[in-house]
Each structure stands twice: as C-alpha cells, then as structure tokens.
Coordinates of C-alpha atoms in Angstrom, one line a residue:
Chain A
M1 CA 55.6 72.8 -71.5
L2 CA 54.7 73.3 -67.9
K3 CA 52.1 70.5 -68.3
K4 CA 54.6 68.1 -69.8
Y5 CA 57.1 69.0 -67.0
G6 CA 54.4 68.3 -64.4
K7 CA 53.7 64.9 -65.9
V8 CA 57.4 64.0 -65.8
M9 CA 57.6 65.1 -62.2
L10 CA 54.6 63.1 -61.3
S11 CA 56.1 60.0 -62.9
V12 CA 59.3 60.5 -61.1
L13 CA 57.5 60.9 -57.8
M14 CA 55.4 57.8 -58.3
S15 CA 58.4 55.8 -59.3
G16 CA 60.2 57.0 -56.2
L17 CA 57.3 56.0 -54.0
L18 CA 57.1 52.6 -55.7
L19 CA 60.8 52.1 -55.1
V20 CA 60.6 53.1 -51.5
S21 CA 57.6 50.8 -51.1
V22 CA 59.4 47.8 -52.7
S23 CA 62.6 48.5 -50.7
T24 CA 60.6 48.7 -47.5
A25 CA 58.9 45.4 -48.3
N26 CA 62.2 43.8 -49.2
A27 CA 63.7 45.2 -45.9
A28 CA 60.9 43.3 -44.1
D29 CA 62.1 40.1 -45.7
Q30 CA 65.8 40.8 -45.5
S31 CA 66.9 40.2 -42.0
L32 CA 70.2 40.9 -40.5
A33 CA 69.5 38.4 -37.7
D34 CA 71.6 35.2 -37.6
T35 CA 68.6 33.0 -36.9
K36 CA 65.3 33.2 -38.8
I37 CA 62.4 31.1 -37.9
V38 CA 58.9 30.8 -39.3
L39 CA 56.3 29.2 -37.0
Q40 CA 53.3 27.6 -38.6
I41 CA 49.9 27.5 -36.8
S42 CA 47.2 25.8 -38.8
D43 CA 45.8 23.4 -36.2
P44 CA 42.4 23.7 -34.5
N45 CA 43.7 22.5 -31.2
P46 CA 43.7 25.5 -28.8
F47 CA 46.7 24.1 -27.0
K48 CA 48.7 24.6 -30.2
Q49 CA 48.0 28.3 -30.0
T50 CA 49.5 28.5 -26.6
L51 CA 52.4 26.2 -27.7
V52 CA 53.3 28.3 -30.7
L53 CA 53.4 31.5 -28.6
N54 CA 55.5 29.7 -25.9
V55 CA 58.0 28.6 -28.6
A56 CA 58.3 32.1 -30.0
N57 CA 58.9 33.4 -26.4
N58 CA 61.5 30.8 -25.7
L59 CA 63.3 31.6 -29.0
I60 CA 63.5 35.2 -28.1
K61 CA 64.7 34.4 -24.6
H62 CA 67.4 32.1 -26.0
Y63 CA 68.8 34.1 -28.9
G64 CA 67.9 37.6 -27.8
Q65 CA 65.4 39.9 -29.5
D66 CA 67.9 41.3 -32.0
Q67 CA 69.5 38.0 -32.9
V68 CA 66.4 36.1 -34.1
D69 CA 63.7 36.9 -36.6
I70 CA 60.4 35.2 -35.9
E71 CA 57.3 35.2 -38.1
I72 CA 54.2 33.3 -37.1
V73 CA 52.1 32.4 -40.1
A74 CA 48.5 31.5 -39.3
F75 CA 46.2 29.8 -41.8
G76 CA 43.3 27.3 -41.8
P77 CA 41.8 26.8 -38.3
G78 CA 45.0 28.2 -36.8
L79 CA 44.0 31.7 -37.9
R80 CA 41.9 31.9 -34.8
L81 CA 45.1 32.7 -32.9
L82 CA 45.0 36.1 -34.7
F83 CA 41.3 36.9 -34.0
A84 CA 41.0 40.2 -32.2
D85 CA 39.1 38.7 -29.3
N86 CA 41.4 35.6 -28.8
A87 CA 42.1 34.9 -25.2
N88 CA 45.8 35.2 -26.0
K89 CA 45.5 38.7 -27.6
G90 CA 47.7 40.1 -24.8
R91 CA 50.5 37.7 -25.5
V92 CA 50.2 38.4 -29.2
S93 CA 50.6 42.1 -28.5
S94 CA 53.5 41.5 -26.2
L95 CA 55.4 39.3 -28.7
A96 CA 54.7 41.8 -31.5
G97 CA 56.4 44.3 -29.2
S98 CA 59.4 42.1 -29.1
G99 CA 59.6 42.0 -32.9
V100 CA 57.6 38.9 -33.7
K101 CA 55.7 39.2 -36.9
F102 CA 52.2 37.7 -37.3
S103 CA 50.9 36.9 -40.8
A104 CA 47.3 36.1 -41.5
C105 CA 46.4 34.0 -44.6
A106 CA 44.1 36.0 -47.0
N107 CA 42.6 32.8 -48.4
T108 CA 41.6 31.6 -45.0
Q109 CA 40.0 34.9 -44.3
K110 CA 37.9 34.7 -47.5
A111 CA 36.7 31.2 -46.5
M112 CA 35.9 32.3 -43.0
T113 CA 34.0 35.3 -44.3
K114 CA 31.7 33.0 -46.2
L115 CA 31.1 30.9 -43.1
L116 CA 30.7 33.9 -40.7
G117 CA 28.8 36.2 -43.1
H118 CA 31.4 38.9 -42.3
P119 CA 35.2 39.1 -42.4
P120 CA 36.9 37.9 -39.2
V121 CA 38.1 40.7 -37.0
L122 CA 41.8 40.3 -36.7
H123 CA 44.4 41.5 -34.1
D124 CA 45.8 44.8 -35.0
K125 CA 49.3 43.3 -35.2
A126 CA 48.3 40.8 -37.8
V127 CA 49.4 41.5 -41.3
T128 CA 47.5 39.9 -44.1
V129 CA 49.5 37.8 -46.6
G130 CA 48.3 36.3 -49.8
A131 CA 48.3 32.6 -48.8
G132 CA 49.7 31.3 -45.6
I133 CA 51.5 28.3 -47.2
V134 CA 53.0 30.5 -50.0
R135 CA 54.3 32.9 -47.4
I136 CA 56.0 30.0 -45.6
V137 CA 57.5 28.7 -48.9
D138 CA 58.8 32.2 -49.6
L139 CA 60.3 32.6 -46.2
T140 CA 62.0 29.2 -46.2
S141 CA 63.5 30.0 -49.6
K142 CA 65.0 33.1 -47.9
G143 CA 66.7 31.1 -45.3
Y144 CA 63.9 30.8 -42.6
L145 CA 63.7 27.5 -40.8
L146 CA 60.1 26.2 -40.7
V147 CA 58.9 24.9 -37.3
K148 CA 55.4 23.6 -36.7
P149 CA 55.0 23.1 -32.9
Chain B
M1 CA 12.0 45.4 0.4
S2 CA 14.4 44.2 3.0
S3 CA 17.6 45.9 3.7
F4 CA 19.5 43.0 2.3
K5 CA 17.6 43.2 -1.0
K6 CA 18.3 47.0 -1.1
K7 CA 22.0 46.5 -0.6
L8 CA 22.1 43.8 -3.2
L9 CA 20.2 45.9 -5.7
L10 CA 22.5 48.8 -5.1
G11 CA 25.5 46.5 -5.7
L12 CA 24.0 45.3 -8.9
C13 CA 23.4 48.8 -10.1
T14 CA 27.0 49.6 -9.3
A15 CA 28.1 46.6 -11.3
S16 CA 25.9 47.8 -14.2
A17 CA 27.5 51.2 -14.1
I18 CA 30.9 49.7 -14.1
A19 CA 29.8 47.6 -17.1
M20 CA 29.4 50.8 -19.1
T21 CA 32.9 51.9 -18.4
S22 CA 35.0 48.7 -18.1
Q23 CA 36.1 46.2 -20.6
S24 CA 35.1 42.6 -20.2
A25 CA 37.9 40.6 -18.7
S26 CA 38.6 37.0 -19.5
A27 CA 38.2 36.2 -15.9
A28 CA 38.3 33.0 -14.0
N29 CA 35.5 32.8 -11.6
W30 CA 32.7 30.2 -11.3
L31 CA 30.2 32.2 -13.4
M32 CA 32.8 32.5 -16.2
L33 CA 34.5 29.2 -15.8
Q34 CA 31.2 27.3 -16.1
G35 CA 29.3 29.6 -18.4
T36 CA 31.9 30.7 -21.0
E37 CA 34.8 29.5 -23.1
R38 CA 38.1 31.2 -23.9
P39 CA 37.5 33.4 -27.0
G40 CA 39.2 32.2 -30.1
Q41 CA 40.3 29.0 -28.4
A42 CA 37.3 26.9 -27.6
P43 CA 37.2 23.5 -29.3
R44 CA 34.1 22.3 -31.1
A45 CA 33.7 19.6 -28.4
K46 CA 35.9 19.1 -25.4
V47 CA 35.1 15.8 -23.7
W48 CA 35.8 15.9 -20.0
G49 CA 34.6 14.5 -16.7
F50 CA 35.6 13.0 -13.4
A51 CA 35.0 10.1 -11.1
Q52 CA 34.8 10.0 -7.3
V53 CA 34.9 6.7 -5.4
Q54 CA 34.5 6.8 -1.7
Y55 CA 34.2 4.8 1.5
Q56 CA 32.3 6.1 4.5
K57 CA 31.8 4.7 8.0
D58 CA 29.3 6.3 10.4
N59 CA 30.0 5.7 14.0
S60 CA 26.6 6.8 15.3
D61 CA 24.8 4.8 17.9
A62 CA 21.3 3.8 16.8
C63 CA 20.2 3.9 20.5
L64 CA 18.0 0.8 20.0
T65 CA 17.8 0.5 23.8
G66 CA 18.1 4.2 24.4
C67 CA 21.0 6.5 24.8
G68 CA 20.2 7.8 28.2
G69 CA 16.6 8.4 27.1
A70 CA 13.9 6.6 25.2
A71 CA 14.9 3.9 22.7
T72 CA 14.9 5.1 19.1
G73 CA 16.6 3.6 16.2
Y74 CA 18.2 4.4 12.8
V75 CA 17.5 7.8 11.3
S76 CA 19.0 9.5 8.3
P77 CA 21.9 11.4 10.1
K78 CA 23.1 8.0 11.3
L79 CA 23.2 6.4 7.8
I80 CA 25.3 6.7 4.7
G81 CA 23.6 8.5 1.8
P82 CA 22.1 8.5 -0.7
N83 CA 20.5 5.1 0.0
L84 CA 20.5 5.6 3.8
D85 CA 20.3 1.9 4.5
N86 CA 23.7 1.2 6.1
Q87 CA 26.4 2.7 8.3
E88 CA 29.4 1.6 6.2
A89 CA 29.6 1.6 2.4
F90 CA 31.8 1.9 -0.6
N91 CA 30.2 4.0 -3.2
V92 CA 30.8 5.4 -6.7
N93 CA 29.6 8.8 -5.6
R94 CA 30.1 10.7 -8.8
A95 CA 30.9 9.6 -12.3
R96 CA 30.3 12.5 -14.7
I97 CA 31.1 12.9 -18.3
G98 CA 30.5 16.1 -20.2
V99 CA 31.1 18.0 -23.4
R100 CA 31.7 21.7 -23.8
G101 CA 32.9 24.1 -26.4
T102 CA 31.5 26.0 -29.2
G103 CA 29.6 24.4 -32.1
M104 CA 31.1 26.8 -34.5
P105 CA 34.7 27.5 -33.4
L106 CA 34.9 30.6 -35.7
D107 CA 32.2 32.3 -33.6
S108 CA 33.3 32.8 -30.0
K109 CA 30.0 34.4 -29.2
V110 CA 28.2 31.1 -28.7
N111 CA 29.2 28.2 -26.4
Y112 CA 27.6 25.3 -24.7
F113 CA 28.0 23.0 -21.7
V114 CA 26.5 19.5 -21.3
L115 CA 27.2 17.2 -18.3
A116 CA 25.7 13.9 -17.3
E117 CA 25.8 12.1 -14.0
F118 CA 26.1 8.3 -13.7
G119 CA 27.2 8.1 -10.0
N120 CA 25.1 7.1 -7.0
N121 CA 24.1 10.2 -5.1
G122 CA 21.2 12.5 -4.4
I123 CA 21.1 13.6 -8.0
T124 CA 20.6 10.2 -9.5
A125 CA 18.5 8.8 -6.7
G126 CA 15.1 8.3 -8.3
N127 CA 16.4 8.7 -11.8
D128 CA 17.5 5.2 -12.7
G129 CA 21.1 6.0 -11.8
K130 CA 21.7 8.6 -14.6
I131 CA 20.6 12.1 -15.3
L132 CA 21.6 15.1 -17.3
S133 CA 22.8 17.6 -14.7
D134 CA 23.8 20.5 -17.0
A135 CA 22.7 21.5 -20.5
S136 CA 23.2 25.1 -21.3
I137 CA 23.9 27.5 -24.1
T138 CA 25.6 30.9 -23.6
L139 CA 25.2 33.9 -25.9
N140 CA 28.0 36.4 -25.5
H141 CA 26.8 39.0 -28.0
I142 CA 26.2 41.8 -25.6
E143 CA 29.2 43.1 -23.7
G144 CA 28.4 43.3 -20.1
A145 CA 25.2 41.1 -20.4
R146 CA 26.1 37.6 -21.5
M147 CA 23.0 35.3 -21.5
R148 CA 23.1 31.7 -20.4
L149 CA 20.0 29.6 -21.0
G150 CA 19.1 26.0 -20.0
L151 CA 19.9 23.8 -17.0
F152 CA 22.9 24.9 -14.9
K153 CA 24.1 25.9 -11.4
T154 CA 22.3 28.8 -10.0
P155 CA 24.3 31.8 -8.8
G156 CA 24.5 31.4 -5.1
F157 CA 26.5 30.1 -2.1
E158 CA 30.1 29.2 -2.7
E159 CA 30.0 25.6 -1.6
G160 CA 27.3 24.9 -4.2
L161 CA 28.4 27.1 -7.0
Q162 CA 32.0 25.9 -7.0
A163 CA 33.0 23.0 -9.2
I164 CA 32.4 19.9 -7.1
H165 CA 35.5 18.1 -8.4
V166 CA 37.7 20.7 -6.7
F167 CA 35.7 20.8 -3.5
D168 CA 38.1 20.4 -0.6
Y169 CA 35.9 18.1 1.5
I170 CA 33.9 14.9 0.8
N171 CA 30.6 15.9 2.6
F172 CA 28.8 19.2 2.5
T173 CA 28.3 21.3 5.5
S174 CA 25.0 20.9 7.3
V175 CA 23.9 24.4 6.2
G176 CA 24.8 23.5 2.6
N177 CA 23.1 20.1 2.8
Q178 CA 20.0 21.2 4.6
L179 CA 19.4 24.8 3.7
M180 CA 20.6 25.0 0.1
L181 CA 20.4 21.5 -1.4
E182 CA 16.8 21.6 -2.1
R183 CA 14.6 18.5 -1.9
H184 CA 11.6 18.0 -4.1
A185 CA 8.8 15.8 -2.8
L186 CA 6.1 13.9 -4.5
S187 CA 2.6 13.5 -3.1
T188 CA 3.3 9.8 -2.7
D189 CA 6.4 10.4 -0.5
T190 CA 5.6 9.6 3.2
N191 CA 7.5 10.1 6.5
Q192 CA 9.2 7.3 8.3
G193 CA 10.3 7.2 11.9
A194 CA 13.4 5.6 13.4
T195 CA 13.8 2.0 12.3
Q196 CA 15.2 -1.0 14.3
T197 CA 17.4 -2.1 11.4
P198 CA 19.4 0.2 9.1
N199 CA 18.5 -1.5 5.9
V200 CA 14.9 -0.3 5.8
G201 CA 16.2 2.8 4.0
A202 CA 15.6 6.3 5.4
N203 CA 15.5 8.1 2.1
R204 CA 11.8 8.9 1.7
Y205 CA 12.2 11.3 -1.2
S206 CA 11.5 9.8 -4.7
R207 CA 12.8 12.8 -6.7
S208 CA 16.4 13.8 -7.0
V209 CA 17.8 16.7 -5.0
G210 CA 18.0 20.1 -6.7
A211 CA 21.8 19.9 -7.0
F212 CA 22.0 23.7 -6.7
R213 CA 20.7 23.9 -10.3
D214 CA 17.7 25.2 -12.1
V215 CA 16.4 25.7 -15.6
G216 CA 16.1 29.3 -16.7
V217 CA 17.9 32.3 -18.1
Q218 CA 20.8 34.1 -16.5
I219 CA 22.3 37.4 -17.4
F220 CA 25.9 37.8 -16.2
D221 CA 29.4 39.0 -16.9
T222 CA 32.7 40.0 -15.3
F223 CA 34.4 43.3 -15.4
G224 CA 37.9 44.4 -14.5
D225 CA 41.4 43.4 -15.2
D226 CA 44.0 40.9 -14.0
K227 CA 44.2 42.6 -10.6
H228 CA 40.6 43.1 -9.7
E229 CA 37.3 42.0 -11.1
I230 CA 33.6 42.3 -10.3
A231 CA 31.2 39.7 -11.4
Y232 CA 27.4 39.7 -11.3
A233 CA 24.5 37.4 -12.3
V234 CA 20.8 37.6 -12.2
M235 CA 18.7 34.6 -13.1
Y236 CA 15.1 33.8 -13.7
G237 CA 14.2 30.1 -13.4
N238 CA 11.6 27.5 -12.9
G239 CA 12.6 26.7 -9.3
N240 CA 12.1 23.0 -10.0
G241 CA 15.6 21.6 -9.7
L242 CA 16.9 19.3 -12.4
N243 CA 13.5 18.9 -14.0
Y244 CA 13.5 20.3 -17.5
S245 CA 10.1 21.8 -17.2
D246 CA 8.2 23.6 -14.4
N247 CA 5.5 22.1 -12.1
D248 CA 3.8 25.4 -11.4
D249 CA 3.5 29.0 -12.6
N250 CA 5.9 30.3 -9.9
K251 CA 9.3 31.4 -10.9
D252 CA 12.5 31.9 -8.9
I253 CA 14.8 34.9 -9.0
Y254 CA 18.5 34.7 -8.2
A255 CA 21.0 37.5 -7.8
Y256 CA 24.7 37.3 -7.2
L257 CA 27.5 39.9 -6.9
S258 CA 31.2 39.3 -6.2
S259 CA 34.3 41.4 -6.0
E260 CA 37.7 39.8 -6.2
W261 CA 41.2 41.0 -5.8
I262 CA 43.4 38.6 -7.9
F263 CA 46.8 37.5 -6.7
G264 CA 47.6 35.2 -9.6
G265 CA 47.0 31.9 -11.3
K266 CA 44.0 30.9 -13.2
G267 CA 41.1 28.4 -13.2
P268 CA 39.4 26.9 -10.2
R269 CA 42.3 27.4 -7.9
R270 CA 43.1 30.9 -8.8
E271 CA 44.5 32.8 -5.9
G272 CA 42.7 35.9 -4.7
L273 CA 40.5 37.5 -2.1
K274 CA 36.8 37.3 -3.0
V275 CA 33.8 38.8 -1.2
F276 CA 30.4 37.9 -2.4
A277 CA 26.7 38.2 -1.7
W278 CA 23.6 36.5 -3.1
Y279 CA 19.9 36.3 -2.9
Q280 CA 17.3 33.8 -4.1
D281 CA 13.5 34.0 -3.9
G282 CA 10.7 31.7 -5.1
K283 CA 7.5 29.8 -4.2
R284 CA 6.8 26.1 -4.2
T285 CA 3.5 24.4 -4.7
N286 CA 2.8 21.9 -2.0
A287 CA 3.0 18.4 -3.4
Y288 CA 0.5 17.2 -0.8
N289 CA -2.0 20.1 -1.2
T290 CA -1.6 21.8 -4.6
A291 CA -3.8 24.7 -3.5
Q292 CA -1.2 25.7 -1.1
E293 CA 2.0 27.7 -1.9
T294 CA 5.1 28.1 0.2
D295 CA 7.7 30.9 0.0
R296 CA 11.3 29.9 -0.3
T297 CA 13.9 32.6 0.4
R298 CA 17.6 32.2 0.7
S299 CA 20.4 34.8 1.1
G300 CA 24.0 34.9 2.1
L301 CA 27.3 36.6 2.1
G302 CA 30.8 35.3 2.3
I303 CA 34.5 35.7 1.8
K304 CA 37.2 33.5 0.3
Y305 CA 40.9 34.0 0.6
L306 CA 43.4 31.8 -1.2
Q307 CA 47.1 32.4 -1.4
K308 CA 49.1 29.3 -0.9
P309 CA 49.9 28.0 1.5
F310 CA 46.7 29.3 3.1
R311 CA 43.0 29.2 2.4
V312 CA 40.2 30.7 4.4
T313 CA 36.5 30.6 3.4
A314 CA 33.6 31.8 5.5
E315 CA 30.0 32.3 4.7
Y316 CA 26.8 33.1 6.5
L317 CA 23.5 31.9 5.1
T318 CA 19.9 32.5 6.1
G319 CA 16.6 31.2 4.8
E320 CA 12.9 31.1 5.3
G321 CA 10.3 28.6 4.1
M322 CA 10.8 25.1 2.7
I323 CA 13.2 24.3 5.5
F324 CA 14.3 20.7 5.1
Q325 CA 13.3 18.5 8.1
G326 CA 15.3 15.4 7.3
Q327 CA 15.5 12.9 4.5
H328 CA 13.0 10.7 6.3
R329 CA 10.3 13.5 6.7
P330 CA 9.2 14.7 3.2
Q331 CA 5.8 15.5 4.5
H332 CA 7.2 18.2 6.8
L333 CA 9.0 20.0 3.9
Y334 CA 6.4 22.6 3.1
N335 CA 6.7 25.0 6.0
Q336 CA 7.5 28.6 6.8
E337 CA 10.2 27.8 9.3
K338 CA 13.4 29.9 9.5
A339 CA 16.9 28.8 9.5
D340 CA 20.4 30.1 9.4
G341 CA 24.0 28.9 9.6
Y342 CA 27.6 29.5 8.7
Y343 CA 30.8 27.7 8.0
V344 CA 34.5 28.6 8.4
D345 CA 37.0 26.6 6.4
L346 CA 40.8 26.7 6.8
G347 CA 43.3 25.1 4.5
W348 CA 47.0 24.8 4.7
Y349 CA 49.0 23.5 1.7
I350 CA 52.1 22.0 3.3
P351 CA 55.0 23.7 1.5
G352 CA 57.2 21.5 -0.6
T353 CA 54.8 18.5 -0.5
N354 CA 51.6 17.4 -2.2
W355 CA 49.7 17.4 1.1
E356 CA 47.2 19.8 2.4
I357 CA 45.4 20.0 5.7
D358 CA 41.8 21.1 6.0
A359 CA 39.7 22.1 8.9
R360 CA 36.1 23.2 8.8
Y361 CA 33.5 24.2 11.4
D362 CA 29.9 24.6 10.4
S363 CA 26.8 25.4 12.4
Y364 CA 23.2 25.3 11.3
T365 CA 20.0 26.0 13.2
R366 CA 16.6 25.4 11.9
G367 CA 13.1 25.7 13.1
E368 CA 11.3 22.5 13.6
N369 CA 8.2 21.7 11.6
H370 CA 7.3 19.0 14.0
P371 CA 3.7 19.1 15.3
N372 CA 3.8 21.1 18.5
T373 CA 2.0 19.2 21.2
P374 CA 2.7 18.9 24.8
L375 CA 4.3 15.6 24.1
T376 CA 6.5 16.6 21.2
G377 CA 7.3 20.1 22.2
D378 CA 8.6 22.9 20.0
G379 CA 11.9 24.6 19.3
D380 CA 15.0 24.7 17.1
S381 CA 17.4 22.0 16.1
T382 CA 21.1 22.8 15.9
F383 CA 23.7 20.9 13.9
D384 CA 27.4 21.7 14.7
T385 CA 30.2 19.8 13.0
I386 CA 33.9 20.0 13.1
T387 CA 35.6 18.3 10.1
I388 CA 39.3 17.6 10.0
G389 CA 40.7 16.4 6.7
T390 CA 43.7 16.0 4.6
Q391 CA 44.3 15.8 0.9
Y392 CA 47.1 14.2 -1.1
H393 CA 47.5 15.3 -4.7
F394 CA 49.0 12.4 -6.8
N395 CA 49.0 14.8 -9.7
K396 CA 47.0 17.8 -10.8
K397 CA 44.1 15.6 -11.8
T398 CA 44.1 12.9 -9.1
R399 CA 43.8 13.3 -5.3
I400 CA 42.7 11.5 -2.2
N401 CA 40.6 13.1 0.5
I402 CA 40.5 11.7 4.0
E403 CA 38.3 13.3 6.6
Y404 CA 36.6 12.8 9.9
A405 CA 33.6 14.7 11.0
D406 CA 32.7 15.1 14.7
R407 CA 29.0 16.0 14.9
D408 CA 27.0 17.5 17.7
F409 CA 23.3 17.5 16.8
K410 CA 20.6 18.4 19.2
S411 CA 17.0 19.8 19.3
D412 CA 14.7 21.6 21.7
A413 CA 11.9 19.4 20.4
P414 CA 12.1 16.2 22.6
V415 CA 11.0 13.8 19.9
V416 CA 13.6 15.1 17.4
N417 CA 16.2 15.3 20.0
A418 CA 15.7 11.7 20.9
N419 CA 16.4 10.8 17.3
L420 CA 19.5 12.9 17.3
E421 CA 20.9 11.2 20.4
G422 CA 23.7 9.0 19.5
V423 CA 24.7 10.8 16.3
G424 CA 28.5 10.4 16.3
G425 CA 31.5 10.9 14.1
R426 CA 31.8 9.9 10.5
F427 CA 34.9 8.8 8.7
A428 CA 35.3 9.2 4.9
V429 CA 37.8 8.5 2.2
Q430 CA 37.5 9.6 -1.4
V431 CA 39.6 9.4 -4.5
T432 CA 38.9 11.9 -7.3
H433 CA 40.2 11.6 -10.8
I434 CA 39.5 14.3 -13.4
F435 CA 40.0 13.6 -17.1

C-alpha cells in the first residue's frame, strides 16, 4: 500500500515538474511586450556581427527595455558571434543583461564540431536551440518580426 | 650585462608575472594590431592596402664652386630618394596590397598577415620594383605567449613599428633613417664621392633596406583591461632584413615592453599615454671580408601621448656598430662606431576641422668611419632637423601631408663636413589613400 502510494506521489511530482518546466518554456515565448523582434545573424561578414548588436541596442534605446522583446538567433557562419572568445563578448553580456536573448543553432554546432574536432565553446548567455531557422519560424508565428541586418 | 639590459629583463619578468594573473585583453597596440585578429570576427581573407603618391623638392646647394670652402658636388642628403639622382621628383612612394585574416574562421587561434610592396622606395630598390614585405603566421594557443613566425616588423622604436600609412610625416627622422633603417651591402657595392651632376645616382646599395623587419619567431602578448595594458615581445630572428633566409649563423634578439594608459578609441589612433623601452642585439658578417663580424646593438625608450587635440611623442635611441655612413658609402658600413639621437613630435588637431598641425625636432649624432688622416680628420657628424607640417583629412582613409624640413647637418671631419655644406630645406607633399 505504502509502495503504491509512493509511486502515485512520484508520478504527481514528476507531472508537476513537467508542467512547471513547460509553463516556464512557454513563458519564455509568451511575451507581454508590445514589440517583438527576432534578429537573424547567419553571415560570415564580421561587420554584420557588430551591426546586429548595434540594431539590438538601438531597439532597446528606442522602445525601452521592458517594451521590446529581442532574440538574436545565430546559425551558420553567424554563430561565431556567440563564440566565448568573440571580440564582442562584452557587448553580448551587456545586451543579455538588458534582456536580449541569444539563441545558438544546434545543427550549426554539430557541423562546426566536425570541422573543429571539438564542440565550439559558446558564450555563457547563449542558449542552444534545435535549428536556428526553425527557431525563427516559430518566433515569427508567435508575432515576432524578423529582421536580418 | 648593461644596466639597460638588466632593467629591460626586469621589466619582462614583471610582464611575465602579470601574465600569470591577468586576462588577455583584446588590445589595440602595434604588436596586437599587426600580429593578431579580433577573435570570432576575422574573415578568411581581408584584402587591404594603401597608396602614397608624393612630390619632393630639395633646396640644397650642390656647392659645385664651393660654399665658402672647397668645391664639392651632389651627395645623398641633397638628392631625393630612393634613386638619389635628382633634387625634384614625383614618386609613387608606396603602393602596398595585402591580405590578412584566418584561414579557418572557426578557429580564432591561428591568423596570418601578408603584404606586398609595389612602390618605389628603399624596400623595392634592387628588387625589381616589388617585394613581399610581410608574411607571417600567428599562433594564439598559449595565453600570455602568442607566437608569430615569418617576416614582419621587429619590436622596436615607435617610428618604425607603427603602421606607416598612419605616420604623421612624409620623411623619417635622421635617427630613424640612419640608426634604425638598416642597410645591407653586397661585396660589389662601392663608395662614390660627390658628383658634378645629380643624375649619376648616389644610391650605392644594391640590396633593399631592412624596413624595420626581420624573419624569425616572436613571442608576445598584451595584458590588462580597457584602462591600462602592458605589452611585451621577445623575438629571435635572422638579422637579415627582408631576405627570407639568413646569410650567416648569427641571430638577432629583440625585446620590447610597453605600458599604456588608455583614454579611449581603438585602432592605430587610439588615445592614451604609452611608455616603452626596447633592445636589439646582433652581429653582421662583413660583405667585403666574410671572416670579419661586426656587432650591431640598438636600444631606446620613449613616450607617446595622444588625446585630441594634442599629440606628443618623444624617443631617445642609441646604437653601436653598423653605423650607417651615407647611402653613397656602403664600404664604410661595417664599423664599431657609436651613435645616438632623439626626436620630439608635437601634433595639434585643430578642433572642428579636418586639419592638424605637426612639428618635429630630431637630432642625431654619429661617429664617422671616415679614414682618420691628418687630411680628413676625425670626429662626429650631427644631423639636426626641424620639420613643420600639416595634414588635411579628406576622410578617414584619405589625407594629404604637406611638410617642410629645415636641416642643419655638419661634421667634425672636414671632408664629410664639406659634403654637408649646402644641405638645405626640403619641401614635400604626399597624398595617402587607404583601402
């Protein structure tokens, strides 16, 4: 009886954790901000790295940190922006502190791992997403405006 | 070990100690600007370069009938280089194109730098008008000890180490030109006295100048943050200028240390206060007598302040051995003479305009390797120059330099002094475009 009661409790607990987890994930995608922007960086041109960070900074300045949701999705050659040793790592940290999210494409990481012989070391503010382009499609379907500087 | 060497060694040890406790900064100094790329941002191949077109007119008197003394003629300080066969000339002084970046952009730990010169100057003289001036690979795998290999600028005095396309003057100082810009002679190069016509050509060196470069390996890095940084470099090289290989078993050592308080900005014109010291030591095999070797030692220290609208640079340099005796006297190059000199440079960026005013004083004294006979005498030669110039920046990549140099050259050696009689002012205009 006690064993059966324990199993039920464990199931309830696990379900609860799952619910909390899902609701947290949904909360990340459900924004209360009026303006939602997803910025794409997939270009090898280093100038584009600076440009995408400048755009994010300008959006925050214009709308205010609480009135705009910004997510920068990096894939392909653009993933270099989120390398841990990138020359703009300080700016990435600063923007993350202002609420900007940074998403790193898992597919690109796999491809780069093959080339490098080891996984690329990413910035600690970078969050891995399945596929960068899918992440962009998902966000746009939720009302995000896609901008590719 | 000299006191200077001890101080430099102490400084380098201090830098090494700091290396163990400090994080590497993405600093902007000459060592880092020329030897590294921005991590995670370097392109596979960035094509860049610059062109400099100039006009110079030398107002020296050839003293063909004497300038208060014996009649002489045209000698190298009275002629326009690198050809030294006229007193007025247009010239495409520099035309360089290069590629830099990282062959594998995913790996920021390896980068390269290649630069070729197609202009008409001391680098290309004797090299069919074109030469590879830089070709290096940098390995950034060890924090605090980056390694640069190949042909590149040696760590040394500011005028030579800095990027030439942002140099605030057209002509080098006498101490830079004579003490630091090394000449390499061939056994077939012979001296030439003053000539009665300028077009004989007073450049008697067949090989290119050293261009402040060498082939070797350099360990270097920069430590600190965006307020202050310390940079160091030690290099071991051939001591054979732009030549890919060595011409003897002797190797040169180079050491450099700088400390800079950063005020702001980035790149070649970053604002800050930098103090620096350097040392170079090597031997040269006499081209005219291969059994003989000559020491070549150079050292210096300096300071550079830049915070617009003001710029101040000052540097003191000293050297022994291989003291240049004039472009027309290669056979006097292998000597154990001593020399020293300094320069002070002042710049004022006129607020609200694209103009800047430049003024520089440089002084250089060298021992004379002229045969000491009762007729020729002995002693030092002194070269003092005041240069007044202005620059107008059409945009960030294009500018014009206009300068006038008032020169006072003299020697205790009567024969040399006679040749220096009549050396006068020199006017120069140069347009630089960077792409």
